[in-house]
PDB file of C-alpha atoms in Angstrom:
ATOM      1  CA  MET A   7     139.776 119.307 125.031  1.00  0.00           C
ATOM      2  CA  TYR A   8     142.398 121.299 123.155  1.00  0.00           C
ATOM      3  CA  ILE A   9     145.575 123.209 123.872  1.00  0.00           C
ATOM      4  CA  ASN A  10     146.999 126.340 122.286  1.00  0.00           C
ATOM      5  CA  THR A  11     150.490 125.149 121.430  1.00  0.00           C
ATOM      6  CA  GLU A  12     151.835 128.705 121.262  1.00  0.00           C
ATOM      7  CA  THR A  13     150.387 130.259 124.405  1.00  0.00           C
ATOM      8  CA  LEU A  14     149.896 126.873 126.203  1.00  0.00           C
ATOM      9  CA  GLN A  15     146.362 127.946 127.103  1.00  0.00           C
ATOM     10  CA  TYR A  16     144.595 124.856 128.444  1.00  0.00           C
ATOM     11  CA  PRO A  17     141.949 123.559 128.514  1.00  0.00           C
ATOM     12  CA  VAL A  18     140.252 125.033 125.455  1.00  0.00           C
ATOM     13  CA  SER A  19     136.878 123.758 124.281  1.00  0.00           C
ATOM     14  CA  GLU A  20     135.666 123.292 120.710  1.00  0.00           C
ATOM     15  CA  ASN A  21     132.985 125.943 121.259  1.00  0.00           C
ATOM     16  CA  TRP A  22     135.582 128.450 122.437  1.00  0.00           C
ATOM     17  CA  ILE A  23     137.704 127.845 119.347  1.00  0.00           C
ATOM     18  CA  ARG A  24     134.710 128.232 117.007  1.00  0.00           C
ATOM     19  CA  LYS A  25     133.586 131.463 118.685  1.00  0.00           C
ATOM     20  CA  ASN A  26     137.072 132.978 118.612  1.00  0.00           C
ATOM     21  CA  ALA A  27     137.797 132.074 115.019  1.00  0.00           C
ATOM     22  CA  PRO A  28     134.787 133.641 113.197  1.00  0.00           C
ATOM     23  CA  ASN A  29     136.609 133.828 109.868  1.00  0.00           C
ATOM     24  CA  THR A  30     137.508 130.153 109.855  1.00  0.00           C
ATOM     25  CA  SER A  31     135.311 127.675 108.012  1.00  0.00           C
ATOM     26  CA  PHE A  32     135.046 124.485 110.001  1.00  0.00           C
ATOM     27  CA  THR A  33     134.132 121.105 108.609  1.00  0.00           C
ATOM     28  CA  GLU A  34     131.353 119.061 110.179  1.00  0.00           C
ATOM     29  CA  ASP A  35     134.019 116.766 111.609  1.00  0.00           C
ATOM     30  CA  PHE A  36     135.787 119.402 113.717  1.00  0.00           C
ATOM     31  CA  THR A  37     139.501 119.862 113.105  1.00  0.00           C
ATOM     32  CA  PRO A  38     141.117 122.538 115.269  1.00  0.00           C
ATOM     33  CA  PRO A  39     143.053 125.223 113.389  1.00  0.00           C
ATOM     34  CA  ALA A  40     146.674 125.987 114.219  1.00  0.00           C
ATOM     35  CA  PRO A  41     147.991 126.619 116.801  1.00  0.00           C
ATOM     36  CA  PHE A  42     145.398 124.425 118.583  1.00  0.00           C
ATOM     37  CA  LYS A  43     145.810 120.702 119.001  1.00  0.00           C
ATOM     38  CA  ALA A  44     143.655 118.023 120.535  1.00  0.00           C
ATOM     39  CA  VAL A  45     144.799 116.628 123.868  1.00  0.00           C
ATOM     40  CA  LYS A  46     144.475 112.860 123.705  1.00  0.00           C
ATOM     41  CA  ALA A  47     142.867 111.060 126.620  1.00  0.00           C
ATOM     42  CA  THR A  48     144.972 108.705 128.713  1.00  0.00           C
ATOM     43  CA  ILE A  49     144.117 106.127 131.350  1.00  0.00           C
ATOM     44  CA  ASN A  50     144.910 107.068 134.921  1.00  0.00           C
ATOM     45  CA  ASN A  51     146.817 104.174 136.483  1.00  0.00           C
ATOM     46  CA  LEU A  52     148.386 105.951 139.422  1.00  0.00           C
ATOM     47  CA  ASP A  53     148.441 104.274 142.819  1.00  0.00           C
ATOM     48  CA  PHE A  54     146.830 106.411 145.522  1.00  0.00           C
ATOM     49  CA  ASN A  55     144.970 106.209 148.809  1.00  0.00           C
ATOM     50  CA  PRO A  56     141.374 107.320 148.092  1.00  0.00           C
ATOM     51  CA  ILE A  57     140.876 108.167 151.767  1.00  0.00           C
ATOM     52  CA  THR A  58     143.603 110.783 151.927  1.00  0.00           C
ATOM     53  CA  GLN A  59     144.366 111.497 148.273  1.00  0.00           C
ATOM     54  CA  ARG A  60     142.661 112.231 144.970  1.00  0.00           C
ATOM     55  CA  ILE A  61     143.662 112.222 141.316  1.00  0.00           C
ATOM     56  CA  GLU A  62     143.704 115.510 139.432  1.00  0.00           C
ATOM     57  CA  GLN A  63     144.401 116.202 135.796  1.00  0.00           C
ATOM     58  CA  SER A  64     147.735 117.940 135.276  1.00  0.00           C
ATOM     59  CA  PHE A  65     149.083 119.990 132.412  1.00  0.00           C
ATOM     60  CA  PRO A  66     149.269 117.939 129.182  1.00  0.00           C
ATOM     61  CA  GLU A  67     152.524 116.377 128.040  1.00  0.00           C
ATOM     62  CA  ASN A  68     153.997 116.891 124.564  1.00  0.00           C
ATOM     63  CA  ARG A  69     155.283 113.660 123.071  1.00  0.00           C
ATOM     64  CA  GLY A  70     156.739 114.124 119.617  1.00  0.00           C
ATOM     65  CA  GLY A  71     154.300 116.851 118.674  1.00  0.00           C
ATOM     66  CA  GLU A  72     151.244 115.056 120.086  1.00  0.00           C
ATOM     67  CA  TRP A  73     149.657 116.176 123.340  1.00  0.00           C
ATOM     68  CA  PHE A  74     148.414 113.772 126.036  1.00  0.00           C
ATOM     69  CA  GLN A  75     146.550 114.042 129.319  1.00  0.00           C
ATOM     70  CA  THR A  76     148.619 113.630 132.475  1.00  0.00           C
ATOM     71  CA  TRP A  77     147.512 112.939 136.025  1.00  0.00           C
ATOM     72  CA  ASN A  78     148.810 113.796 139.455  1.00  0.00           C
ATOM     73  CA  VAL A  79     148.184 112.515 142.997  1.00  0.00           C
ATOM     74  CA  VAL A  80     147.066 115.312 145.331  1.00  0.00           C
ATOM     75  CA  ASP A  81     146.706 115.164 149.107  1.00  0.00           C
ATOM     76  CA  LYS A  82     143.208 115.915 150.408  1.00  0.00           C
ATOM     77  CA  TYR A  83     144.425 117.150 153.783  1.00  0.00           C
ATOM     78  CA  ALA A  84     146.866 119.852 154.758  1.00  0.00           C
ATOM     79  CA  THR A  85     148.358 118.053 157.748  1.00  0.00           C
ATOM     80  CA  LYS A  86     149.330 114.504 158.687  1.00  0.00           C
ATOM     81  CA  GLU A  87     147.043 114.730 161.714  1.00  0.00           C
ATOM     82  CA  GLU A  88     144.032 115.385 159.479  1.00  0.00           C
ATOM     83  CA  ALA A  89     145.001 112.535 157.167  1.00  0.00           C
ATOM     84  CA  ASP A  90     145.504 110.139 160.085  1.00  0.00           C
ATOM     85  CA  LYS A  91     142.080 111.057 161.466  1.00  0.00           C
ATOM     86  CA  ALA A  92     140.470 110.388 158.080  1.00  0.00           C
ATOM     87  CA  ILE A  93     142.166 106.974 157.937  1.00  0.00           C
ATOM     88  CA  LEU A  94     140.995 106.136 161.461  1.00  0.00           C
ATOM     89  CA  ASP A  95     137.437 107.321 160.762  1.00  0.00           C
ATOM     90  CA  ASN A  96     137.333 105.193 157.629  1.00  0.00           C
ATOM     91  CA  LEU A  97     138.632 102.171 159.568  1.00  0.00           C
ATOM     92  CA  ASN A  98     135.965 102.634 162.230  1.00  0.00           C
ATOM     93  CA  ASP A  99     133.223 102.999 159.600  1.00  0.00           C
ATOM     94  CA  THR A 100     134.492  99.846 157.895  1.00  0.00           C
ATOM     95  CA  LYS A 101     134.376  97.979 161.214  1.00  0.00           C
ATOM     96  CA  ILE A 102     130.783  99.082 161.825  1.00  0.00           C
ATOM     97  CA  THR A 103     129.772  97.900 158.356  1.00  0.00           C
ATOM     98  CA  LYS A 104     131.542  94.562 158.840  1.00  0.00           C
ATOM     99  CA  THR A 105     129.886  94.038 162.237  1.00  0.00           C
ATOM    100  CA  LEU A 106     126.467  94.593 160.675  1.00  0.00           C
ATOM    101  CA  GLU A 107     127.416  92.156 157.933  1.00  0.00           C
ATOM    102  CA  ILE A 108     128.326  89.531 160.543  1.00  0.00           C
ATOM    103  CA  ASN A 109     124.968  90.063 162.277  1.00  0.00           C
ATOM    104  CA  THR A 110     123.199  89.543 158.958  1.00  0.00           C
ATOM    105  CA  GLU A 111     125.176  86.383 158.230  1.00  0.00           C
ATOM    106  CA  ARG A 112     124.423  85.006 161.695  1.00  0.00           C
ATOM    107  CA  LEU A 113     120.703  85.627 161.166  1.00  0.00           C
ATOM    108  CA  LYS A 114     120.888  83.855 157.803  1.00  0.00           C
ATOM    109  CA  ALA A 115     122.680  80.911 159.418  1.00  0.00           C
ATOM    110  CA  ASN A 116     120.126  80.693 162.219  1.00  0.00           C
ATOM    111  CA  ASN A 117     117.366  80.604 159.629  1.00  0.00           C
ATOM    112  CA  SER A 118     118.964  78.128 157.258  1.00  0.00           C
ATOM    113  CA  TRP A 119     119.415  74.599 158.638  1.00  0.00           C
ATOM    114  CA  PHE A 120     120.858  72.451 161.413  1.00  0.00           C
ATOM    115  CA  VAL A 121     121.991  68.836 161.551  1.00  0.00           C
ATOM    116  CA  PHE A 122     120.223  66.033 163.415  1.00  0.00           C
ATOM    117  CA  LEU A 123     121.209  62.376 162.981  1.00  0.00           C
ATOM    118  CA  ASP A 124     123.388  63.327 160.012  1.00  0.00           C
ATOM    119  CA  SER A 125     120.391  64.977 158.306  1.00  0.00           C
ATOM    120  CA  ARG A 126     119.936  68.612 157.370  1.00  0.00           C
ATOM    121  CA  ILE A 127     116.790  70.083 158.883  1.00  0.00           C
ATOM    122  CA  ALA A 128     115.332  73.320 157.496  1.00  0.00           C
ATOM    123  CA  CYS A 129     115.268  76.129 160.029  1.00  0.00           C
ATOM    124  CA  ASP A 130     113.741  79.018 158.106  1.00  0.00           C
ATOM    125  CA  GLN A 131     111.169  81.199 159.846  1.00  0.00           C
ATOM    126  CA  LEU A 132     108.203  78.955 158.988  1.00  0.00           C
ATOM    127  CA  SER A 133     110.060  75.771 159.916  1.00  0.00           C
ATOM    128  CA  ARG A 134     111.263  77.303 163.175  1.00  0.00           C
ATOM    129  CA  GLU A 135     107.695  78.305 164.047  1.00  0.00           C
ATOM    130  CA  ASP A 136     106.573  74.711 163.451  1.00  0.00           C
ATOM    131  CA  ILE A 137     109.431  73.344 165.565  1.00  0.00           C
ATOM    132  CA  ASN A 138     108.721  75.771 168.391  1.00  0.00           C
ATOM    133  CA  GLY A 139     105.022  74.938 168.193  1.00  0.00           C
ATOM    134  CA  VAL A 140     105.684  71.227 168.630  1.00  0.00           C
ATOM    135  CA  ASN A 141     108.188  71.932 171.372  1.00  0.00           C
ATOM    136  CA  GLY A 142     105.583  73.966 173.250  1.00  0.00           C
ATOM    137  CA  TYR A 143     103.157  71.055 172.963  1.00  0.00           C
ATOM    138  CA  VAL A 144     105.774  68.605 174.237  1.00  0.00           C
ATOM    139  CA  SER A 145     106.665  70.916 177.124  1.00  0.00           C
ATOM    140  CA  ASN A 146     103.014  71.321 178.139  1.00  0.00           C
ATOM    141  CA  THR A 147     101.882  67.711 177.750  1.00  0.00           C
ATOM    142  CA  GLY A 148     105.037  65.635 178.106  1.00  0.00           C
ATOM    143  CA  SER A 149     104.152  63.777 174.911  1.00  0.00           C
ATOM    144  CA  LEU A 150     104.361  64.129 171.157  1.00  0.00           C
ATOM    145  CA  PRO A 151     101.299  65.578 169.391  1.00  0.00           C
ATOM    146  CA  ASP A 152      98.400  63.396 168.316  1.00  0.00           C
ATOM    147  CA  GLU A 153      98.777  61.963 164.817  1.00  0.00           C
ATOM    148  CA  TRP A 154     102.560  62.461 165.040  1.00  0.00           C
ATOM    149  CA  PRO A 155     104.064  61.279 161.729  1.00  0.00           C
ATOM    150  CA  GLY A 156     106.959  59.538 163.483  1.00  0.00           C
ATOM    151  CA  GLY A 157     109.658  61.995 162.476  1.00  0.00           C
ATOM    152  CA  TRP A 158     110.592  65.341 160.970  1.00  0.00           C
ATOM    153  CA  LYS A 159     110.982  66.115 157.311  1.00  0.00           C
ATOM    154  CA  ARG A 160     114.531  66.519 156.104  1.00  0.00           C
ATOM    155  CA  MET A 161     115.658  69.028 153.509  1.00  0.00           C
ATOM    156  CA  ASP A 162     115.950  66.173 150.987  1.00  0.00           C
ATOM    157  CA  ASN A 163     112.219  65.430 151.571  1.00  0.00           C
ATOM    158  CA  GLY A 164     112.828  62.237 153.518  1.00  0.00           C
ATOM    159  CA  TYR A 165     112.066  61.899 157.239  1.00  0.00           C
ATOM    160  CA  VAL A 166     114.417  61.637 160.197  1.00  0.00           C
ATOM    161  CA  PRO A 167     112.857  59.387 162.872  1.00  0.00           C
ATOM    162  CA  ILE A 168     111.701  60.939 166.158  1.00  0.00           C
ATOM    163  CA  VAL A 169     109.756  58.270 167.986  1.00  0.00           C
ATOM    164  CA  ASN A 170     109.573  59.582 171.546  1.00  0.00           C
ATOM    165  CA  VAL A 171     109.924  62.690 173.701  1.00  0.00           C
ATOM    166  CA  ASP A 172     113.583  62.026 174.495  1.00  0.00           C
ATOM    167  CA  MET A 173     114.414  61.974 170.781  1.00  0.00           C
ATOM    168  CA  TRP A 174     112.413  65.170 170.329  1.00  0.00           C
ATOM    169  CA  LYS A 175     114.471  66.836 173.043  1.00  0.00           C
ATOM    170  CA  MET A 176     117.646  65.746 171.250  1.00  0.00           C
ATOM    171  CA  PHE A 177     116.207  67.148 168.016  1.00  0.00           C
ATOM    172  CA  TYR A 178     115.346  70.488 169.621  1.00  0.00           C
ATOM    173  CA  LYS A 179     118.737  70.633 171.338  1.00  0.00           C
ATOM    174  CA  ALA A 180     120.433  70.213 167.958  1.00  0.00           C
ATOM    175  CA  MET A 181     118.683  73.357 166.721  1.00  0.00           C
ATOM    176  CA  VAL A 182     119.609  75.293 169.873  1.00  0.00           C
ATOM    177  CA  ASP A 183     123.213  74.054 169.703  1.00  0.00           C
ATOM    178  CA  GLN A 184     123.513  75.266 166.118  1.00  0.00           C
ATOM    179  CA  GLY A 185     122.212  78.667 167.162  1.00  0.00           C
ATOM    180  CA  MET A 186     124.775  78.832 169.959  1.00  0.00           C
ATOM    181  CA  ALA A 187     127.538  77.792 167.566  1.00  0.00           C
ATOM    182  CA  ASN A 188     126.475  80.581 165.202  1.00  0.00           C
ATOM    183  CA  PHE A 189     126.539  83.033 168.110  1.00  0.00           C
ATOM    184  CA  GLN A 190     130.031  81.983 169.155  1.00  0.00           C
ATOM    185  CA  LYS A 191     131.255  82.216 165.567  1.00  0.00           C
ATOM    186  CA  ALA A 192     129.826  85.718 165.269  1.00  0.00           C
ATOM    187  CA  GLN A 193     131.502  86.781 168.513  1.00  0.00           C
ATOM    188  CA  THR A 194     134.855  85.423 167.348  1.00  0.00           C
ATOM    189  CA  LEU A 195     134.601  87.278 164.048  1.00  0.00           C
ATOM    190  CA  LYS A 196     133.574  90.495 165.786  1.00  0.00           C
ATOM    191  CA  GLN A 197     136.585  90.223 168.082  1.00  0.00           C
ATOM    192  CA  ARG A 198     138.829  89.915 165.042  1.00  0.00           C
ATOM    193  CA  VAL A 199     137.134  92.981 163.562  1.00  0.00           C
ATOM    194  CA  SER A 200     137.737  94.899 166.774  1.00  0.00           C
ATOM    195  CA  GLU A 201     141.427  93.972 166.778  1.00  0.00           C
ATOM    196  CA  ALA A 202     142.012  94.725 163.082  1.00  0.00           C
ATOM    197  CA  THR A 203     144.256  97.692 162.358  1.00  0.00           C
ATOM    198  CA  THR A 204     143.636  98.145 158.622  1.00  0.00           C
ATOM    199  CA  VAL A 205     140.617  98.112 156.323  1.00  0.00           C
ATOM    200  CA  GLN A 206     142.287  95.283 154.403  1.00  0.00           C
ATOM    201  CA  GLU A 207     142.295  93.126 157.533  1.00  0.00           C
ATOM    202  CA  VAL A 208     138.618  93.933 158.148  1.00  0.00           C
ATOM    203  CA  ALA A 209     137.672  93.135 154.544  1.00  0.00           C
ATOM    204  CA  ALA A 210     139.358  89.719 154.830  1.00  0.00           C
ATOM    205  CA  ILE A 211     137.040  88.703 157.697  1.00  0.00           C
ATOM    206  CA  ASN A 212     134.065  86.770 156.323  1.00  0.00           C
ATOM    207  CA  TRP A 213     131.454  84.368 157.657  1.00  0.00           C
ATOM    208  CA  GLU A 214     132.399  81.708 155.136  1.00  0.00           C
ATOM    209  CA  GLU A 215     136.112  81.143 155.649  1.00  0.00           C
TER     210      GLU A 215
END
């Protein structure tokens, strides 16, 4: 954009200058005729609250004969009450988003792995279906399935030994205990979210801490 340095008309486009100077021969690489000058772009580095404020371009600044963009922080709301409501609404929206994030992380944890006899056991949907299937068999018959391989495959492709029903119950309990631990962790994080008073506090709450 350009500025008329005599009348201080701003902003002025290249097309406007060309149309209003019909007797001027312009080069292909446009150079504005006097009294117009290009306004040089600047980087906006102002601190502002995007919830209650916005950045607007102000009147250019003359620095030694060169003109530069300037920026100004403008309030979005006319009253403090309106601004406070916007801040509170944003905080509540942030809490809702964080709570959904915690639910997602809990689901991922429940469907990842648990530990039995110092071994990581896969607990994805397919693995959980297999575990629940065997557990149903054990519950109905009081014994391990026919052709039982003697254990359960670990995530490192080895096998953790499960040689009787009591060991199976310990194995199944380990999966349930991990699920309960994930639930308790989620509840603790959600309580922290509920008690947070700023979006920064909410953002700092994460499953992996």
